[in-house]
PDB file of C-alpha atoms in Angstrom:
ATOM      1  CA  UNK A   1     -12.702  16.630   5.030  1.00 52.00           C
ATOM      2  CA  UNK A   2     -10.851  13.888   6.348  1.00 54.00           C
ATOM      3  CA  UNK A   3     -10.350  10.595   4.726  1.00 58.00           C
ATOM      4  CA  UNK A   4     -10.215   8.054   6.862  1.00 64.00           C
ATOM      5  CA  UNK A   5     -10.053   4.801   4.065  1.00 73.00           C
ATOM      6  CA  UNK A   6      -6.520   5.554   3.788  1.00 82.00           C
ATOM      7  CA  UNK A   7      -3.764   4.849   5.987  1.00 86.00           C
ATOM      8  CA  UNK A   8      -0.361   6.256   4.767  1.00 91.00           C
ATOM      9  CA  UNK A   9       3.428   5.108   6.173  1.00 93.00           C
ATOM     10  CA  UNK A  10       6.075   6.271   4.283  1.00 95.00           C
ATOM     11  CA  UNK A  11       9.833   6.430   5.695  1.00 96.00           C
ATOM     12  CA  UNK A  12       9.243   4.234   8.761  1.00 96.00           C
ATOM     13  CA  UNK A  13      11.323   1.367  10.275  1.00 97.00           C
ATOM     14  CA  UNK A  14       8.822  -0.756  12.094  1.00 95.00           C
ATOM     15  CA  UNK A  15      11.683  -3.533  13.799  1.00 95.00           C
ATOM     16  CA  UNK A  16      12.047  -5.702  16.956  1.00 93.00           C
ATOM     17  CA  UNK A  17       8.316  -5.166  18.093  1.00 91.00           C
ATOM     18  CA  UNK A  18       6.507  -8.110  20.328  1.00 90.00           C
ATOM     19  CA  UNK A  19       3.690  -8.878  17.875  1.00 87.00           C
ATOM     20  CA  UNK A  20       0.944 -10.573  19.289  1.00 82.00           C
ATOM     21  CA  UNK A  21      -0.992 -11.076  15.777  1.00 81.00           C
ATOM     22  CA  UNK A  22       0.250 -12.432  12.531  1.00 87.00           C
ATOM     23  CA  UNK A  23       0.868  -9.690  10.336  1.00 92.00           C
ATOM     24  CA  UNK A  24       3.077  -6.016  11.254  1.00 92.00           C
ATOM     25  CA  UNK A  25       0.035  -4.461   9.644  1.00 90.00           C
ATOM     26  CA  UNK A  26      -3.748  -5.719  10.064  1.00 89.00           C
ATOM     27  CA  UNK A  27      -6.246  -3.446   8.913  1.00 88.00           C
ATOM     28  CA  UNK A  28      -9.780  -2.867   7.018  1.00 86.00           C
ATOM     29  CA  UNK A  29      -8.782  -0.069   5.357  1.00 86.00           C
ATOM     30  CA  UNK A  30      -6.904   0.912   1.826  1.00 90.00           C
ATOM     31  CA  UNK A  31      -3.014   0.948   3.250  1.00 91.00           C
ATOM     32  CA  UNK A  32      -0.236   2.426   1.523  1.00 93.00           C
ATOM     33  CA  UNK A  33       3.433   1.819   2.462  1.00 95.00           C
ATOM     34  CA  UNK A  34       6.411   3.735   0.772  1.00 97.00           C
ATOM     35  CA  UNK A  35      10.251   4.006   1.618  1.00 97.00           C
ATOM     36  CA  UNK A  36       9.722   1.816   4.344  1.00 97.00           C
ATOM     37  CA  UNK A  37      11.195  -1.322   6.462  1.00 98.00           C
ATOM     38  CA  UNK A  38       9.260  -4.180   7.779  1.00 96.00           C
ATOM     39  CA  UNK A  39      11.895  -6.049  10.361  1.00 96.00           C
ATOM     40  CA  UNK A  40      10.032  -8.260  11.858  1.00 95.00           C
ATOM     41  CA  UNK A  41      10.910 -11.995  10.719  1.00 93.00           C
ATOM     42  CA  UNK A  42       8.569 -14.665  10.587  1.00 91.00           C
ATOM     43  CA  UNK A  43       5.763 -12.234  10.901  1.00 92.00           C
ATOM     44  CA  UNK A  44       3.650 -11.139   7.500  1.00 93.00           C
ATOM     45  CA  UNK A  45       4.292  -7.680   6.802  1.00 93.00           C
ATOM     46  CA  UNK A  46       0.797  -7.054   5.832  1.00 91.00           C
ATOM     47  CA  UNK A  47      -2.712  -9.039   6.441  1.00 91.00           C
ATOM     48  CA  UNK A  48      -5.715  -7.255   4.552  1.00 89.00           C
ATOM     49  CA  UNK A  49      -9.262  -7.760   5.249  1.00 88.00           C
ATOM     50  CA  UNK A  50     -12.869  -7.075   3.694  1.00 80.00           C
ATOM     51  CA  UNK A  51     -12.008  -4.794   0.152  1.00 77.00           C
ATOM     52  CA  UNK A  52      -8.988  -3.117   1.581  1.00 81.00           C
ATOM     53  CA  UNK A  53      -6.233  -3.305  -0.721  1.00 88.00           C
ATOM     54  CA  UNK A  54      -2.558  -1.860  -0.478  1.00 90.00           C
ATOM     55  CA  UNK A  55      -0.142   0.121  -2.756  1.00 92.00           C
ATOM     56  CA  UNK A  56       3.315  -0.504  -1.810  1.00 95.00           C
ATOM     57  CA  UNK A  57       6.486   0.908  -2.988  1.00 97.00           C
ATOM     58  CA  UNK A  58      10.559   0.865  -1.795  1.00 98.00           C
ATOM     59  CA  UNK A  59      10.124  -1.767   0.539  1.00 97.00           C
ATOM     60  CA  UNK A  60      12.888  -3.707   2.796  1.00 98.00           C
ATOM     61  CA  UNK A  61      10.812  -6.374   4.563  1.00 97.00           C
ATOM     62  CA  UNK A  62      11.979  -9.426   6.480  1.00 95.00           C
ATOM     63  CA  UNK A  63       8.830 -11.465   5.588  1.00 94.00           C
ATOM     64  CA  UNK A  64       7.281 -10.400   2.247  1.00 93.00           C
ATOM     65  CA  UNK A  65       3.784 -12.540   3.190  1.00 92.00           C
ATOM     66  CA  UNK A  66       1.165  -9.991   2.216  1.00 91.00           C
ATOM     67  CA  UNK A  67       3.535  -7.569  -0.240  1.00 92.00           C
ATOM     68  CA  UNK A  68       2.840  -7.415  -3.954  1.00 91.00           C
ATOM     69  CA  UNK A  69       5.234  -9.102  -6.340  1.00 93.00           C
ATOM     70  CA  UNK A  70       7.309  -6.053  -7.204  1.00 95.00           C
ATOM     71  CA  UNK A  71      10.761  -5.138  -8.233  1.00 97.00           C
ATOM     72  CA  UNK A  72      10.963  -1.907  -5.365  1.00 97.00           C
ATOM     73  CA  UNK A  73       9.945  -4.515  -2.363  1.00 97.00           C
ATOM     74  CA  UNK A  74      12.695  -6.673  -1.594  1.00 97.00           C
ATOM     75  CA  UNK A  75      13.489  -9.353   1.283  1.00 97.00           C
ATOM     76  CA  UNK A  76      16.001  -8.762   3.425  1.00 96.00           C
ATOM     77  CA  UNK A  77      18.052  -8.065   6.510  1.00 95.00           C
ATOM     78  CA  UNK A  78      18.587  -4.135   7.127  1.00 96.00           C
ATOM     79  CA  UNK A  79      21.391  -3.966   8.757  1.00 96.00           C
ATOM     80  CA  UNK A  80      21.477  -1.243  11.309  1.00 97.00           C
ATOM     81  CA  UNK A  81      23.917  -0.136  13.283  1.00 96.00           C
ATOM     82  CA  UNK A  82      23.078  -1.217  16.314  1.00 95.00           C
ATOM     83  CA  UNK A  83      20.052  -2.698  16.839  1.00 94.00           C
ATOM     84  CA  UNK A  84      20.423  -3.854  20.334  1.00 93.00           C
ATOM     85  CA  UNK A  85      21.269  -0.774  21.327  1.00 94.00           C
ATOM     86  CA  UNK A  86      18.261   1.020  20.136  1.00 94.00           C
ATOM     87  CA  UNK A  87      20.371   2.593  16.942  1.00 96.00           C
ATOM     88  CA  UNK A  88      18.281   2.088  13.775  1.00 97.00           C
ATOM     89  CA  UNK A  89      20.199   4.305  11.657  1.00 97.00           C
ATOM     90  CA  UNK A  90      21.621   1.867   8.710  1.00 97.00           C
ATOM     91  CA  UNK A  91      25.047   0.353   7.866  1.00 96.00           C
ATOM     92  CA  UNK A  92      26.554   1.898   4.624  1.00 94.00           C
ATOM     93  CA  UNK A  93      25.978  -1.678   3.506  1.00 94.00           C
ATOM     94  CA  UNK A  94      22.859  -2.110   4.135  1.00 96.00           C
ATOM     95  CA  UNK A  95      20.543  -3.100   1.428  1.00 97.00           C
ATOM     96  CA  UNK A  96      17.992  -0.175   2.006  1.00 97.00           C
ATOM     97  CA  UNK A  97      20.664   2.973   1.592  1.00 97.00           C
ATOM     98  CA  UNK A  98      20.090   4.337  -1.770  1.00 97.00           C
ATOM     99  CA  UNK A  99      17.252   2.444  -2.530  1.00 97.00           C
ATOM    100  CA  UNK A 100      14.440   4.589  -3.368  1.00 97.00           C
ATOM    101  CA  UNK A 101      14.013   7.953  -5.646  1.00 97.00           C
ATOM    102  CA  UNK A 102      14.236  11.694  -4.582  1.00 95.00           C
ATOM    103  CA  UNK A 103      11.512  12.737  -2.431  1.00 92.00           C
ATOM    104  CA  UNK A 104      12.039  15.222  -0.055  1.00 93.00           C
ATOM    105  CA  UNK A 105      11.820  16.180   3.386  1.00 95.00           C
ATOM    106  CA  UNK A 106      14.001  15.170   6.206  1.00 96.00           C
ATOM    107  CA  UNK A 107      14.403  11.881   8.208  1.00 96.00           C
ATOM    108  CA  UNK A 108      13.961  11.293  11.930  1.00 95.00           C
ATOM    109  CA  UNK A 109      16.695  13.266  13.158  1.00 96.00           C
ATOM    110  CA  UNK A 110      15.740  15.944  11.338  1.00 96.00           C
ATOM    111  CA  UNK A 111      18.320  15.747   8.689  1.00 95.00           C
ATOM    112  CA  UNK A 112      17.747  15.781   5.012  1.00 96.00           C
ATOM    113  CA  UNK A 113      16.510  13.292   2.897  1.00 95.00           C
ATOM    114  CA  UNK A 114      18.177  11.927  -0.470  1.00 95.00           C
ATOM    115  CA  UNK A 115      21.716  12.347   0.283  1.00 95.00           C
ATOM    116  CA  UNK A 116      23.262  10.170  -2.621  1.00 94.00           C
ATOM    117  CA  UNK A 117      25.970   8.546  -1.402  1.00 92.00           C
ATOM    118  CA  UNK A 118      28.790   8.251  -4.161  1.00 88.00           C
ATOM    119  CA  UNK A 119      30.548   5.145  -2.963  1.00 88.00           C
ATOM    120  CA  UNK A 120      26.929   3.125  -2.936  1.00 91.00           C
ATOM    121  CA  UNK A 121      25.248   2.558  -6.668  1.00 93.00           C
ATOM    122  CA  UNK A 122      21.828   3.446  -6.584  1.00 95.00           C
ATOM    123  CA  UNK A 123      18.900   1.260  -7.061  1.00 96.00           C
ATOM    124  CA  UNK A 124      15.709   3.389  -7.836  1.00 97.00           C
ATOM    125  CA  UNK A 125      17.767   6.263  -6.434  1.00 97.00           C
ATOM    126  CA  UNK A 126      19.663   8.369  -3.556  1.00 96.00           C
ATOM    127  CA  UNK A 127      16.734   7.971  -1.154  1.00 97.00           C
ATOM    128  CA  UNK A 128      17.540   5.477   1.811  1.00 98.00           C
ATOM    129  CA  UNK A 129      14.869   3.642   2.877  1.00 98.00           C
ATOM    130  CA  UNK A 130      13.828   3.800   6.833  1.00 97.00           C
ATOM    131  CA  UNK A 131      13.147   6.322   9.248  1.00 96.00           C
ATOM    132  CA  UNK A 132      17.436   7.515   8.972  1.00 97.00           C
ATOM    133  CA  UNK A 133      19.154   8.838   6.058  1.00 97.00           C
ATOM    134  CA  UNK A 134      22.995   8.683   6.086  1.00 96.00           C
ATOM    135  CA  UNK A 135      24.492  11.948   6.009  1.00 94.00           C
ATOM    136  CA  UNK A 136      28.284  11.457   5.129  1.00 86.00           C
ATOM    137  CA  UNK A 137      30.836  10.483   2.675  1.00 72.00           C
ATOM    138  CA  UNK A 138      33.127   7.927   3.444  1.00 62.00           C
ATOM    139  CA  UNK A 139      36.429   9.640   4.841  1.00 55.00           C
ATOM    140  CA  UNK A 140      38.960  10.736   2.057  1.00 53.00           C
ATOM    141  CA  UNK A 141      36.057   9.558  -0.326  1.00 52.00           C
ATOM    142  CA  UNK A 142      35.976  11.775  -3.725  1.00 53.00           C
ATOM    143  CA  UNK A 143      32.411  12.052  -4.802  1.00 48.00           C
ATOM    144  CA  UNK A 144      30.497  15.302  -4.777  1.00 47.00           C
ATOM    145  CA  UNK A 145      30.033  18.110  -7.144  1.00 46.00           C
ATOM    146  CA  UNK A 146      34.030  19.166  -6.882  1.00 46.00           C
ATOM    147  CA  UNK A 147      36.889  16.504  -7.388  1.00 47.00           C
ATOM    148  CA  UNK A 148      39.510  18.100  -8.733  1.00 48.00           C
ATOM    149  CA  UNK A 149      41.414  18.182  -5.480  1.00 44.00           C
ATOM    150  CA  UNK A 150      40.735  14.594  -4.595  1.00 48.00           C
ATOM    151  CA  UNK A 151      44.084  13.006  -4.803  1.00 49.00           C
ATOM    152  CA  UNK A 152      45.854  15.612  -2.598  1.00 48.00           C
ATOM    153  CA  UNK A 153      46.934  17.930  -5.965  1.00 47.00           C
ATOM    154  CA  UNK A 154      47.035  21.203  -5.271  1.00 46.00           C
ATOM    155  CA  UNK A 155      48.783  22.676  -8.189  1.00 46.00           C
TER     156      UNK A 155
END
């Protein structure tokens, strides 16, 4: 059976949208938003109505109007890659990369999820936040499971 009181986003970047209301999300219904970003400033993230409530966790928002008063939802500016250009993918120093715990899955380009970056510390975990995870290592970087070779040594 279905359940339609819930309505579930988790790993999204909702950014740049013509909003003609004043909150990203408007709705009647329980709402639950995870490893997501809300990048749409000067708009509420969220606007709730009759007994709808929301559970919200690992959040990146421009405009926290409407968020809980949490330590995983934090204001911000995402910093993609390029934006005008349609990339959303994130900036290694971007708030949102390795932001939220181990969960799974892949990400939008069909890549996998929690790729901990060694060069970035953690915050809840490797998890990046968004609908991109970054994939790579900085070049001539030495994290991963083997380092013995790092500094060029061979012998």
């Amino acid at each position: 059976q279905l359940d339609v009181s819930q309505t579930t986003m988790r790993g999204c970047t909702v950014a740049d949208n013509a909003i003609g209301g004043g909150a990203v999300i408007s709705s009647g219904r329980n709402v639950g938003l995870y490893t997501s970003i809300f990048d749409q400033p000067g708009v509420a993230s969220i606007s709730l109505f009759d007994s709808a409530t929301a559970t919200v966790g690992y959040v990146l928002a421009a405009d926290l109007d409407g968020l809980p008063v949490q330590n995983d939802i934090m204001q911000g500016s995402p910093l993609y890659v390029d934006a005008a250009g349609g990339d959303y993918h994130l900036q290694r120093t971007s708030p949102g990369v390795d932001f939220a715990p181990h969960g799974g899955g892949t990400d939008l380009d069909r890549q996998p999820r929690d790729v901990d970056l060694g060069d970035i510390l953690n915050v809840f975990g490797p998890r990046d936040l968004g609908e991109f995870e970054i994939q790579t290592q900085l070049p001539g970087s030495c994290y991963g499971a083997d380092t013995v070779f790092c500094d060029g040594f061979d012998g």
